[in-house]
Amino acid sequence: MKPVRSAAAADTDALMRSSAASFATMAVTSDLFVDTVLRSDDARRNGIFAAARAGTYGFDAKPRLTADVYAGLVGIGGTLGETDLGGFIEMGRTNYRTKSADANGSGKHNFAGVGLFAVHQLPVEGLKLTGYVKTGQLENKFETTLAGKTHDFEKSAVYWGAHLGVNYDWRAMPKLTGRAYVFGREGEHHFVAGTDGMKGTTFSYDALSAHRVEVGNWFTYDYSPNLKPYFGISVEQTFGAKAQGSLKDEYGKLVLRSSDLDGATGVISAGWQYRAPDRSFEFGLGVNGYAGLKNGMNAMTQAVWHY
């Protein structure tokens, strides 16, 4: 986070860090759906699927932001020619903490949303296009100290997101398959502008819009017809994740110091994927590790019932 000097009191910085924390929640949730598709044996979805993820994350910025995020989703998809189409429901909770020399804070997010997705087989064998759009509601409850007193803030806002990616399957060795991919998330999270009040003071939050690009590769080993371990490595760049706002009281209007979560993150993933002999069911377990702007780890499980 890079503070921008303003005339506002330093302890109000915590309010902008609270707004920035909402991006952390939305980023993890978006990754869950993308990884659920990506980890599929053929990177498609035609059936009923469910996935869950729990992890703890730190954002290597000053002041530091930490978050424990729990997210889950369920969805259904069907095949139409060379395209899988479907919908999903996502929901979850985040506990986060902000810390600085001037003010500490803690908060909680509760969120739920719906989305539509498509996975299309392109004319080149092994090349697929993926995309989704989604929207939902996020509730933010935040507690911090301002002017020597503890205050509670609570507001809800609409979020939306969009994703576009491409992945390509290639054979590295007789039993080792690679899946190269490039993903872009456009306007991944918009925290709708809103206000909070405190004894004659109104705090206004500007809309937050973030963008991410991720490039990487999965390697899957054909250990047996039904069991396939995988290993993945990628680099992600975040930009535009800037929280801004202002306060207004009897003395006028002041711009609050902004906070941003821009930067690069390296990701390492590993796990096992099981597929039933009749290909009617998939189940997977995996872990992800992060270093860079975002650091920490999470564990994930997913299941798919094909019909």
PDB file of C-alpha atoms in Angstrom:
ATOM      1  CA  MET A   1       0.000   0.000   0.000  1.00  0.00           C
ATOM      2  CA  LYS A   2       1.343   3.413  -0.969  1.00  0.00           C
ATOM      3  CA  PRO A   3      -0.034   6.276   1.159  1.00  0.00           C
ATOM      4  CA  VAL A   4      -0.701   9.607  -0.514  1.00  0.00           C
ATOM      5  CA  ARG A   5      -0.358  12.588   1.838  1.00  0.00           C
ATOM      6  CA  SER A   6      -3.432  14.642   2.593  1.00  0.00           C
ATOM      7  CA  ALA A   7      -4.734  16.909   5.310  1.00  0.00           C
ATOM      8  CA  ALA A   8      -6.814  14.150   6.891  1.00  0.00           C
ATOM      9  CA  ALA A   9      -5.783  12.661  10.237  1.00  0.00           C
ATOM     10  CA  ALA A  10      -3.488   9.641   9.899  1.00  0.00           C
ATOM     11  CA  ASP A  11      -5.813   7.321  11.812  1.00  0.00           C
ATOM     12  CA  THR A  12      -8.433   7.659   9.048  1.00  0.00           C
ATOM     13  CA  ASP A  13      -6.070   5.667   6.780  1.00  0.00           C
ATOM     14  CA  ALA A  14      -7.625   2.538   8.261  1.00  0.00           C
ATOM     15  CA  LEU A  15     -10.882   3.267   6.415  1.00  0.00           C
ATOM     16  CA  MET A  16      -9.183   3.119   3.009  1.00  0.00           C
ATOM     17  CA  ARG A  17      -7.357  -0.072   3.982  1.00  0.00           C
ATOM     18  CA  SER A  18     -10.732  -1.555   4.854  1.00  0.00           C
ATOM     19  CA  SER A  19     -11.948  -0.725   1.349  1.00  0.00           C
ATOM     20  CA  ALA A  20      -8.785  -2.253  -0.168  1.00  0.00           C
ATOM     21  CA  ALA A  21      -9.359  -5.430   1.874  1.00  0.00           C
ATOM     22  CA  SER A  22     -12.516  -6.094  -0.137  1.00  0.00           C
ATOM     23  CA  PHE A  23     -10.325  -6.660  -3.197  1.00  0.00           C
ATOM     24  CA  ALA A  24      -8.491  -9.451  -1.349  1.00  0.00           C
ATOM     25  CA  THR A  25     -11.788 -11.221  -0.738  1.00  0.00           C
ATOM     26  CA  MET A  26     -12.960 -10.914  -4.332  1.00  0.00           C
ATOM     27  CA  ALA A  27      -9.615 -11.988  -5.801  1.00  0.00           C
ATOM     28  CA  VAL A  28      -9.553 -15.241  -3.838  1.00  0.00           C
ATOM     29  CA  THR A  29     -13.163 -15.987  -4.738  1.00  0.00           C
ATOM     30  CA  SER A  30     -12.545 -15.404  -8.450  1.00  0.00           C
ATOM     31  CA  ASP A  31      -9.516 -17.696  -8.356  1.00  0.00           C
ATOM     32  CA  LEU A  32     -11.635 -20.488  -6.923  1.00  0.00           C
ATOM     33  CA  PHE A  33     -13.905 -20.680  -9.956  1.00  0.00           C
ATOM     34  CA  VAL A  34     -11.059 -20.361 -12.462  1.00  0.00           C
ATOM     35  CA  ASP A  35      -9.048 -23.080 -10.729  1.00  0.00           C
ATOM     36  CA  THR A  36     -12.104 -25.338 -10.593  1.00  0.00           C
ATOM     37  CA  VAL A  37     -12.322 -25.231 -14.394  1.00  0.00           C
ATOM     38  CA  LEU A  38      -8.565 -25.343 -14.920  1.00  0.00           C
ATOM     39  CA  ARG A  39      -8.065 -28.421 -12.756  1.00  0.00           C
ATOM     40  CA  SER A  40     -10.654 -30.384 -14.716  1.00  0.00           C
ATOM     41  CA  ASP A  41      -9.153 -33.286 -16.657  1.00  0.00           C
ATOM     42  CA  ASP A  42     -10.159 -31.689 -19.959  1.00  0.00           C
ATOM     43  CA  ALA A  43     -10.581 -28.096 -18.671  1.00  0.00           C
ATOM     44  CA  ARG A  44     -14.307 -28.187 -19.337  1.00  0.00           C
ATOM     45  CA  ARG A  45     -17.433 -28.348 -17.216  1.00  0.00           C
ATOM     46  CA  ASN A  46     -20.479 -30.398 -18.203  1.00  0.00           C
ATOM     47  CA  GLY A  47     -22.300 -31.575 -15.120  1.00  0.00           C
ATOM     48  CA  ILE A  48     -22.855 -30.553 -11.514  1.00  0.00           C
ATOM     49  CA  PHE A  49     -19.780 -29.272  -9.701  1.00  0.00           C
ATOM     50  CA  ALA A  50     -18.845 -27.942  -6.282  1.00  0.00           C
ATOM     51  CA  ALA A  51     -15.631 -26.519  -4.818  1.00  0.00           C
ATOM     52  CA  ALA A  52     -14.412 -24.999  -1.561  1.00  0.00           C
ATOM     53  CA  ARG A  53     -11.259 -23.200  -0.490  1.00  0.00           C
ATOM     54  CA  ALA A  54      -9.880 -21.941   2.828  1.00  0.00           C
ATOM     55  CA  GLY A  55      -6.667 -20.008   3.251  1.00  0.00           C
ATOM     56  CA  THR A  56      -4.755 -17.285   5.039  1.00  0.00           C
ATOM     57  CA  TYR A  57      -3.089 -14.461   3.138  1.00  0.00           C
ATOM     58  CA  GLY A  58      -0.846 -11.518   3.825  1.00  0.00           C
ATOM     59  CA  PHE A  59      -0.266  -8.566   1.520  1.00  0.00           C
ATOM     60  CA  ASP A  60       3.347  -7.435   1.581  1.00  0.00           C
ATOM     61  CA  ALA A  61       2.697  -3.756   1.908  1.00  0.00           C
ATOM     62  CA  LYS A  62       3.134  -1.066   4.520  1.00  0.00           C
ATOM     63  CA  PRO A  63       0.904  -1.063   6.450  1.00  0.00           C
ATOM     64  CA  ARG A  64       0.343  -4.824   6.214  1.00  0.00           C
ATOM     65  CA  LEU A  65      -3.031  -6.382   5.483  1.00  0.00           C
ATOM     66  CA  THR A  66      -3.854  -9.973   6.482  1.00  0.00           C
ATOM     67  CA  ALA A  67      -6.992 -11.953   5.659  1.00  0.00           C
ATOM     68  CA  ASP A  68      -8.472 -15.397   6.285  1.00  0.00           C
ATOM     69  CA  VAL A  69     -10.813 -16.211   3.403  1.00  0.00           C
ATOM     70  CA  TYR A  70     -13.334 -19.072   3.231  1.00  0.00           C
ATOM     71  CA  ALA A  71     -15.127 -19.473  -0.098  1.00  0.00           C
ATOM     72  CA  GLY A  72     -17.310 -22.044  -1.816  1.00  0.00           C
ATOM     73  CA  LEU A  73     -19.320 -22.468  -4.990  1.00  0.00           C
ATOM     74  CA  VAL A  74     -21.775 -24.825  -6.669  1.00  0.00           C
ATOM     75  CA  GLY A  75     -22.731 -24.836 -10.312  1.00  0.00           C
ATOM     76  CA  ILE A  76     -24.073 -26.735 -13.275  1.00  0.00           C
ATOM     77  CA  GLY A  77     -23.026 -26.810 -16.903  1.00  0.00           C
ATOM     78  CA  GLY A  78     -24.033 -28.448 -20.169  1.00  0.00           C
ATOM     79  CA  THR A  79     -22.446 -28.972 -23.569  1.00  0.00           C
ATOM     80  CA  LEU A  80     -23.691 -27.293 -26.728  1.00  0.00           C
ATOM     81  CA  GLY A  81     -21.538 -28.309 -29.672  1.00  0.00           C
ATOM     82  CA  GLU A  82     -17.972 -27.249 -28.878  1.00  0.00           C
ATOM     83  CA  THR A  83     -19.022 -25.046 -25.963  1.00  0.00           C
ATOM     84  CA  ASP A  84     -19.809 -25.696 -22.302  1.00  0.00           C
ATOM     85  CA  LEU A  85     -22.299 -23.217 -20.854  1.00  0.00           C
ATOM     86  CA  GLY A  86     -23.571 -22.932 -17.314  1.00  0.00           C
ATOM     87  CA  GLY A  87     -24.093 -20.986 -14.128  1.00  0.00           C
ATOM     88  CA  PHE A  88     -22.804 -20.984 -10.575  1.00  0.00           C
ATOM     89  CA  ILE A  89     -23.479 -19.611  -7.109  1.00  0.00           C
ATOM     90  CA  GLU A  90     -20.623 -18.429  -4.879  1.00  0.00           C
ATOM     91  CA  MET A  91     -20.549 -17.458  -1.223  1.00  0.00           C
ATOM     92  CA  GLY A  92     -18.104 -17.033   1.614  1.00  0.00           C
ATOM     93  CA  ARG A  93     -16.654 -15.107   4.510  1.00  0.00           C
ATOM     94  CA  THR A  94     -13.450 -13.196   5.274  1.00  0.00           C
ATOM     95  CA  ASN A  95     -11.872 -12.107   8.551  1.00  0.00           C
ATOM     96  CA  TYR A  96      -9.248  -9.412   7.959  1.00  0.00           C
ATOM     97  CA  ARG A  97      -6.892  -7.211   9.955  1.00  0.00           C
ATOM     98  CA  THR A  98      -5.062  -3.967   9.196  1.00  0.00           C
ATOM     99  CA  LYS A  99      -2.120  -2.668  11.207  1.00  0.00           C
ATOM    100  CA  SER A 100      -0.042   0.505  11.196  1.00  0.00           C
ATOM    101  CA  ALA A 101       1.701   2.834  13.608  1.00  0.00           C
ATOM    102  CA  ASP A 102      -1.279   5.201  13.545  1.00  0.00           C
ATOM    103  CA  ALA A 103      -4.289   2.886  13.686  1.00  0.00           C
ATOM    104  CA  ASN A 104      -5.225  -0.787  13.751  1.00  0.00           C
ATOM    105  CA  GLY A 105      -8.481  -2.261  12.567  1.00  0.00           C
ATOM    106  CA  SER A 106     -10.294  -5.518  12.036  1.00  0.00           C
ATOM    107  CA  GLY A 107     -13.292  -6.485   9.973  1.00  0.00           C
ATOM    108  CA  LYS A 108     -15.434  -9.156   8.378  1.00  0.00           C
ATOM    109  CA  HIS A 109     -16.852  -9.714   4.906  1.00  0.00           C
ATOM    110  CA  ASN A 110     -19.872 -11.813   4.072  1.00  0.00           C
ATOM    111  CA  PHE A 111     -20.676 -12.208   0.388  1.00  0.00           C
ATOM    112  CA  ALA A 112     -22.827 -14.142  -2.073  1.00  0.00           C
ATOM    113  CA  GLY A 113     -23.190 -13.915  -5.826  1.00  0.00           C
ATOM    114  CA  VAL A 114     -24.196 -15.615  -9.072  1.00  0.00           C
ATOM    115  CA  GLY A 115     -22.456 -15.975 -12.406  1.00  0.00           C
ATOM    116  CA  LEU A 116     -22.562 -17.385 -15.940  1.00  0.00           C
ATOM    117  CA  PHE A 117     -19.619 -19.070 -17.680  1.00  0.00           C
ATOM    118  CA  ALA A 118     -18.557 -20.514 -21.028  1.00  0.00           C
ATOM    119  CA  VAL A 119     -15.697 -22.804 -22.106  1.00  0.00           C
ATOM    120  CA  HIS A 120     -15.211 -23.074 -25.872  1.00  0.00           C
ATOM    121  CA  GLN A 121     -13.043 -25.497 -27.846  1.00  0.00           C
ATOM    122  CA  LEU A 122     -11.227 -23.453 -30.495  1.00  0.00           C
ATOM    123  CA  PRO A 123     -10.396 -24.855 -33.989  1.00  0.00           C
ATOM    124  CA  VAL A 124      -6.815 -25.631 -32.878  1.00  0.00           C
ATOM    125  CA  GLU A 125      -6.731 -28.965 -31.046  1.00  0.00           C
ATOM    126  CA  GLY A 126      -6.077 -28.495 -27.329  1.00  0.00           C
ATOM    127  CA  LEU A 127      -6.804 -24.759 -27.367  1.00  0.00           C
ATOM    128  CA  LYS A 128      -9.754 -23.554 -25.269  1.00  0.00           C
ATOM    129  CA  LEU A 129     -11.266 -20.182 -24.463  1.00  0.00           C
ATOM    130  CA  THR A 130     -12.797 -19.581 -21.011  1.00  0.00           C
ATOM    131  CA  GLY A 131     -14.878 -16.724 -19.673  1.00  0.00           C
ATOM    132  CA  TYR A 132     -17.390 -15.710 -17.028  1.00  0.00           C
ATOM    133  CA  VAL A 133     -19.375 -12.761 -15.737  1.00  0.00           C
ATOM    134  CA  LYS A 134     -20.730 -12.502 -12.204  1.00  0.00           C
ATOM    135  CA  THR A 135     -22.345 -10.158  -9.715  1.00  0.00           C
ATOM    136  CA  GLY A 136     -23.240 -10.250  -6.048  1.00  0.00           C
ATOM    137  CA  GLN A 137     -23.504  -8.478  -2.707  1.00  0.00           C
ATOM    138  CA  LEU A 138     -20.686  -7.929  -0.199  1.00  0.00           C
ATOM    139  CA  GLU A 139     -21.219  -6.818   3.401  1.00  0.00           C
ATOM    140  CA  ASN A 140     -18.311  -5.133   5.187  1.00  0.00           C
ATOM    141  CA  LYS A 141     -18.168  -4.723   8.967  1.00  0.00           C
ATOM    142  CA  PHE A 142     -15.110  -2.856  10.239  1.00  0.00           C
ATOM    143  CA  GLU A 143     -13.904  -1.689  13.653  1.00  0.00           C
ATOM    144  CA  THR A 144     -11.126   0.837  14.228  1.00  0.00           C
ATOM    145  CA  THR A 145     -10.067   3.670  16.522  1.00  0.00           C
ATOM    146  CA  LEU A 146     -10.583   7.270  15.384  1.00  0.00           C
ATOM    147  CA  ALA A 147      -9.758  10.279  17.551  1.00  0.00           C
ATOM    148  CA  GLY A 148      -9.057   7.971  20.480  1.00  0.00           C
ATOM    149  CA  LYS A 149     -12.428   6.211  20.378  1.00  0.00           C
ATOM    150  CA  THR A 150     -13.481   2.857  18.942  1.00  0.00           C
ATOM    151  CA  HIS A 151     -16.002   3.046  16.108  1.00  0.00           C
ATOM    152  CA  ASP A 152     -17.892   0.411  14.155  1.00  0.00           C
ATOM    153  CA  PHE A 153     -18.630   0.833  10.460  1.00  0.00           C
ATOM    154  CA  GLU A 154     -20.975  -1.305   8.404  1.00  0.00           C
ATOM    155  CA  LYS A 155     -21.920  -1.046   4.749  1.00  0.00           C
ATOM    156  CA  SER A 156     -22.969  -3.307   1.886  1.00  0.00           C
ATOM    157  CA  ALA A 157     -22.142  -2.946  -1.781  1.00  0.00           C
ATOM    158  CA  VAL A 158     -22.594  -4.643  -5.124  1.00  0.00           C
ATOM    159  CA  TYR A 159     -19.625  -6.333  -6.759  1.00  0.00           C
ATOM    160  CA  TRP A 160     -19.184  -7.595 -10.281  1.00  0.00           C
ATOM    161  CA  GLY A 161     -16.434  -9.337 -12.186  1.00  0.00           C
ATOM    162  CA  ALA A 162     -15.473 -10.635 -15.605  1.00  0.00           C
ATOM    163  CA  HIS A 163     -12.841 -13.105 -16.757  1.00  0.00           C
ATOM    164  CA  LEU A 164     -11.361 -14.041 -20.117  1.00  0.00           C
ATOM    165  CA  GLY A 165      -8.677 -16.674 -20.536  1.00  0.00           C
ATOM    166  CA  VAL A 166      -7.151 -19.160 -22.929  1.00  0.00           C
ATOM    167  CA  ASN A 167      -5.412 -22.465 -22.161  1.00  0.00           C
ATOM    168  CA  TYR A 168      -3.554 -24.912 -24.382  1.00  0.00           C
ATOM    169  CA  ASP A 169      -2.869 -28.585 -23.673  1.00  0.00           C
ATOM    170  CA  TRP A 170       0.449 -29.967 -24.897  1.00  0.00           C
ATOM    171  CA  ARG A 171       2.307 -33.248 -24.397  1.00  0.00           C
ATOM    172  CA  ALA A 172       5.674 -32.820 -22.662  1.00  0.00           C
ATOM    173  CA  MET A 173       6.384 -36.562 -22.241  1.00  0.00           C
ATOM    174  CA  PRO A 174       4.379 -39.750 -22.844  1.00  0.00           C
ATOM    175  CA  LYS A 175       2.864 -39.512 -19.340  1.00  0.00           C
ATOM    176  CA  LEU A 176       3.303 -35.791 -18.687  1.00  0.00           C
ATOM    177  CA  THR A 177       0.845 -33.224 -20.046  1.00  0.00           C
ATOM    178  CA  GLY A 178       1.265 -29.472 -19.851  1.00  0.00           C
ATOM    179  CA  ARG A 179      -1.495 -26.894 -19.830  1.00  0.00           C
ATOM    180  CA  ALA A 180      -0.257 -23.389 -20.615  1.00  0.00           C
ATOM    181  CA  TYR A 181      -2.656 -20.540 -19.876  1.00  0.00           C
ATOM    182  CA  VAL A 182      -3.113 -16.790 -19.870  1.00  0.00           C
ATOM    183  CA  PHE A 183      -5.927 -15.264 -17.806  1.00  0.00           C
ATOM    184  CA  GLY A 184      -7.163 -11.707 -17.570  1.00  0.00           C
ATOM    185  CA  ARG A 185      -9.673 -10.391 -15.069  1.00  0.00           C
ATOM    186  CA  GLU A 186     -11.219  -7.109 -16.128  1.00  0.00           C
ATOM    187  CA  GLY A 187     -12.916  -4.902 -13.566  1.00  0.00           C
ATOM    188  CA  GLU A 188     -12.750  -7.826 -11.207  1.00  0.00           C
ATOM    189  CA  HIS A 189     -14.234  -5.942  -8.335  1.00  0.00           C
ATOM    190  CA  HIS A 190     -16.195  -2.743  -8.059  1.00  0.00           C
ATOM    191  CA  PHE A 191     -16.918  -1.618  -4.529  1.00  0.00           C
ATOM    192  CA  VAL A 192     -19.881   0.650  -5.190  1.00  0.00           C
ATOM    193  CA  ALA A 193     -19.403   4.147  -3.829  1.00  0.00           C
ATOM    194  CA  GLY A 194     -21.051   4.632  -0.447  1.00  0.00           C
ATOM    195  CA  THR A 195     -20.903   6.526   2.828  1.00  0.00           C
ATOM    196  CA  ASP A 196     -20.519   5.941   6.554  1.00  0.00           C
ATOM    197  CA  GLY A 197     -21.379   8.477   9.227  1.00  0.00           C
ATOM    198  CA  MET A 198     -19.828   9.279  12.603  1.00  0.00           C
ATOM    199  CA  LYS A 199     -21.015  12.159  14.795  1.00  0.00           C
ATOM    200  CA  GLY A 200     -21.298  14.828  12.161  1.00  0.00           C
ATOM    201  CA  THR A 201     -18.636  13.377   9.868  1.00  0.00           C
ATOM    202  CA  THR A 202     -19.441  11.581   6.623  1.00  0.00           C
ATOM    203  CA  PHE A 203     -16.897   9.224   5.076  1.00  0.00           C
ATOM    204  CA  SER A 204     -17.304   8.599   1.337  1.00  0.00           C
ATOM    205  CA  TYR A 205     -15.774   5.611  -0.479  1.00  0.00           C
ATOM    206  CA  ASP A 206     -15.023   5.754  -4.191  1.00  0.00           C
ATOM    207  CA  ALA A 207     -15.651   2.728  -6.412  1.00  0.00           C
ATOM    208  CA  LEU A 208     -12.693   0.337  -6.434  1.00  0.00           C
ATOM    209  CA  SER A 209     -11.820  -1.374  -9.707  1.00  0.00           C
ATOM    210  CA  ALA A 210      -8.939  -3.858 -10.010  1.00  0.00           C
ATOM    211  CA  HIS A 211      -7.389  -5.749 -12.908  1.00  0.00           C
ATOM    212  CA  ARG A 212      -5.193  -8.854 -12.928  1.00  0.00           C
ATOM    213  CA  VAL A 213      -3.254 -10.828 -15.521  1.00  0.00           C
ATOM    214  CA  GLU A 214      -1.898 -14.316 -14.804  1.00  0.00           C
ATOM    215  CA  VAL A 215       0.440 -16.450 -16.948  1.00  0.00           C
ATOM    216  CA  GLY A 216       1.415 -20.006 -16.049  1.00  0.00           C
ATOM    217  CA  ASN A 217       1.476 -23.712 -16.765  1.00  0.00           C
ATOM    218  CA  TRP A 218       0.001 -26.871 -15.222  1.00  0.00           C
ATOM    219  CA  PHE A 219       1.749 -30.225 -15.483  1.00  0.00           C
ATOM    220  CA  THR A 220      -0.310 -33.377 -14.986  1.00  0.00           C
ATOM    221  CA  TYR A 221       1.281 -36.811 -14.621  1.00  0.00           C
ATOM    222  CA  ASP A 222      -0.667 -39.925 -15.701  1.00  0.00           C
ATOM    223  CA  TYR A 223       0.175 -41.977 -12.621  1.00  0.00           C
ATOM    224  CA  SER A 224      -2.701 -44.329 -13.436  1.00  0.00           C
ATOM    225  CA  PRO A 225      -5.902 -44.164 -15.509  1.00  0.00           C
ATOM    226  CA  ASN A 226      -7.733 -42.823 -12.463  1.00  0.00           C
ATOM    227  CA  LEU A 227      -5.135 -40.938 -10.404  1.00  0.00           C
ATOM    228  CA  LYS A 228      -3.262 -37.914 -11.704  1.00  0.00           C
ATOM    229  CA  PRO A 229      -0.999 -35.709  -9.579  1.00  0.00           C
ATOM    230  CA  TYR A 230      -0.428 -32.165 -10.832  1.00  0.00           C
ATOM    231  CA  PHE A 231       2.000 -29.322 -10.300  1.00  0.00           C
ATOM    232  CA  GLY A 232       1.597 -25.720 -11.418  1.00  0.00           C
ATOM    233  CA  ILE A 233       3.549 -22.476 -11.441  1.00  0.00           C
ATOM    234  CA  SER A 234       2.391 -19.002 -12.488  1.00  0.00           C
ATOM    235  CA  VAL A 235       3.010 -15.270 -12.143  1.00  0.00           C
ATOM    236  CA  GLU A 236       0.209 -12.793 -11.496  1.00  0.00           C
ATOM    237  CA  GLN A 237       0.274  -9.012 -11.884  1.00  0.00           C
ATOM    238  CA  THR A 238      -2.306  -6.811 -10.150  1.00  0.00           C
ATOM    239  CA  PHE A 239      -2.863  -3.207 -11.129  1.00  0.00           C
ATOM    240  CA  GLY A 240      -5.504  -0.562 -10.521  1.00  0.00           C
ATOM    241  CA  ALA A 241      -6.444  -1.939  -7.078  1.00  0.00           C
ATOM    242  CA  LYS A 242      -6.608   1.483  -5.445  1.00  0.00           C
ATOM    243  CA  ALA A 243      -8.975   2.507  -2.670  1.00  0.00           C
ATOM    244  CA  GLN A 244      -9.829   6.201  -2.440  1.00  0.00           C
ATOM    245  CA  GLY A 245     -12.289   8.344  -0.542  1.00  0.00           C
ATOM    246  CA  SER A 246     -12.927  11.533   1.409  1.00  0.00           C
ATOM    247  CA  LEU A 247     -14.496  12.860   4.587  1.00  0.00           C
ATOM    248  CA  LYS A 248     -16.804  15.808   5.069  1.00  0.00           C
ATOM    249  CA  ASP A 249     -17.567  17.625   8.314  1.00  0.00           C
ATOM    250  CA  GLU A 250     -18.438  21.106   9.504  1.00  0.00           C
ATOM    251  CA  TYR A 251     -14.995  22.358   8.489  1.00  0.00           C
ATOM    252  CA  GLY A 252     -15.224  21.172   4.897  1.00  0.00           C
ATOM    253  CA  LYS A 253     -14.053  18.223   2.794  1.00  0.00           C
ATOM    254  CA  LEU A 254     -10.732  16.373   3.011  1.00  0.00           C
ATOM    255  CA  VAL A 255      -9.281  13.692   0.748  1.00  0.00           C
ATOM    256  CA  LEU A 256      -8.287  10.527   2.590  1.00  0.00           C
ATOM    257  CA  ARG A 257      -4.964   8.867   1.962  1.00  0.00           C
ATOM    258  CA  SER A 258      -5.392   6.174  -0.673  1.00  0.00           C
ATOM    259  CA  SER A 259      -4.274   2.552  -0.349  1.00  0.00           C
ATOM    260  CA  ASP A 260      -3.412   0.217  -3.211  1.00  0.00           C
ATOM    261  CA  LEU A 261      -2.619  -3.468  -3.637  1.00  0.00           C
ATOM    262  CA  ASP A 262      -0.719  -3.314  -6.924  1.00  0.00           C
ATOM    263  CA  GLY A 263       2.189  -5.700  -7.478  1.00  0.00           C
ATOM    264  CA  ALA A 264       3.344  -9.119  -8.667  1.00  0.00           C
ATOM    265  CA  THR A 265       2.754 -12.520  -7.042  1.00  0.00           C
ATOM    266  CA  GLY A 266       4.291 -15.904  -7.760  1.00  0.00           C
ATOM    267  CA  VAL A 267       2.030 -18.948  -7.325  1.00  0.00           C
ATOM    268  CA  ILE A 268       2.956 -22.628  -6.874  1.00  0.00           C
ATOM    269  CA  SER A 269       0.229 -25.302  -6.861  1.00  0.00           C
ATOM    270  CA  ALA A 270       0.200 -29.041  -6.289  1.00  0.00           C
ATOM    271  CA  GLY A 271      -2.413 -31.745  -5.752  1.00  0.00           C
ATOM    272  CA  TRP A 272      -4.090 -34.954  -6.879  1.00  0.00           C
ATOM    273  CA  GLN A 273      -7.017 -35.511  -9.208  1.00  0.00           C
ATOM    274  CA  TYR A 274      -9.152 -38.658  -9.228  1.00  0.00           C
ATOM    275  CA  ARG A 275     -11.466 -39.652 -12.070  1.00  0.00           C
ATOM    276  CA  ALA A 276     -13.871 -42.601 -11.932  1.00  0.00           C
ATOM    277  CA  PRO A 277     -13.309 -45.382 -14.507  1.00  0.00           C
ATOM    278  CA  ASP A 278     -16.595 -44.542 -16.239  1.00  0.00           C
ATOM    279  CA  ARG A 279     -15.622 -40.814 -16.256  1.00  0.00           C
ATOM    280  CA  SER A 280     -18.833 -39.902 -14.424  1.00  0.00           C
ATOM    281  CA  PHE A 281     -17.133 -38.369 -11.371  1.00  0.00           C
ATOM    282  CA  GLU A 282     -14.037 -36.283 -10.597  1.00  0.00           C
ATOM    283  CA  PHE A 283     -12.578 -35.401  -7.218  1.00  0.00           C
ATOM    284  CA  GLY A 284      -9.508 -33.350  -6.378  1.00  0.00           C
ATOM    285  CA  LEU A 285      -7.448 -32.072  -3.459  1.00  0.00           C
ATOM    286  CA  GLY A 286      -4.791 -29.383  -3.761  1.00  0.00           C
ATOM    287  CA  VAL A 287      -2.767 -26.636  -2.120  1.00  0.00           C
ATOM    288  CA  ASN A 288      -1.524 -23.269  -3.393  1.00  0.00           C
ATOM    289  CA  GLY A 289       1.395 -21.203  -2.117  1.00  0.00           C
ATOM    290  CA  TYR A 290       1.900 -17.477  -2.801  1.00  0.00           C
ATOM    291  CA  ALA A 291       4.949 -15.188  -2.601  1.00  0.00           C
ATOM    292  CA  GLY A 292       5.290 -11.531  -3.521  1.00  0.00           C
ATOM    293  CA  LEU A 293       2.593  -8.909  -3.088  1.00  0.00           C
ATOM    294  CA  LYS A 294       0.281 -11.674  -1.867  1.00  0.00           C
ATOM    295  CA  ASN A 295       1.841 -14.300   0.373  1.00  0.00           C
ATOM    296  CA  GLY A 296       0.358 -17.259   2.195  1.00  0.00           C
ATOM    297  CA  MET A 297      -1.302 -20.533   1.309  1.00  0.00           C
ATOM    298  CA  ASN A 298      -4.659 -22.230   0.914  1.00  0.00           C
ATOM    299  CA  ALA A 299      -6.177 -25.685   0.559  1.00  0.00           C
ATOM    300  CA  MET A 300      -8.857 -26.594  -1.958  1.00  0.00           C
ATOM    301  CA  THR A 301     -11.200 -29.465  -2.702  1.00  0.00           C
ATOM    302  CA  GLN A 302     -13.498 -29.940  -5.685  1.00  0.00           C
ATOM    303  CA  ALA A 303     -15.938 -32.513  -7.045  1.00  0.00           C
ATOM    304  CA  VAL A 304     -17.697 -32.883 -10.396  1.00  0.00           C
ATOM    305  CA  TRP A 305     -20.565 -35.158 -11.391  1.00  0.00           C
ATOM    306  CA  HIS A 306     -20.745 -35.551 -15.177  1.00  0.00           C
ATOM    307  CA  TYR A 307     -23.988 -36.520 -16.885  1.00  0.00           C
TER     308      TYR A 307
END
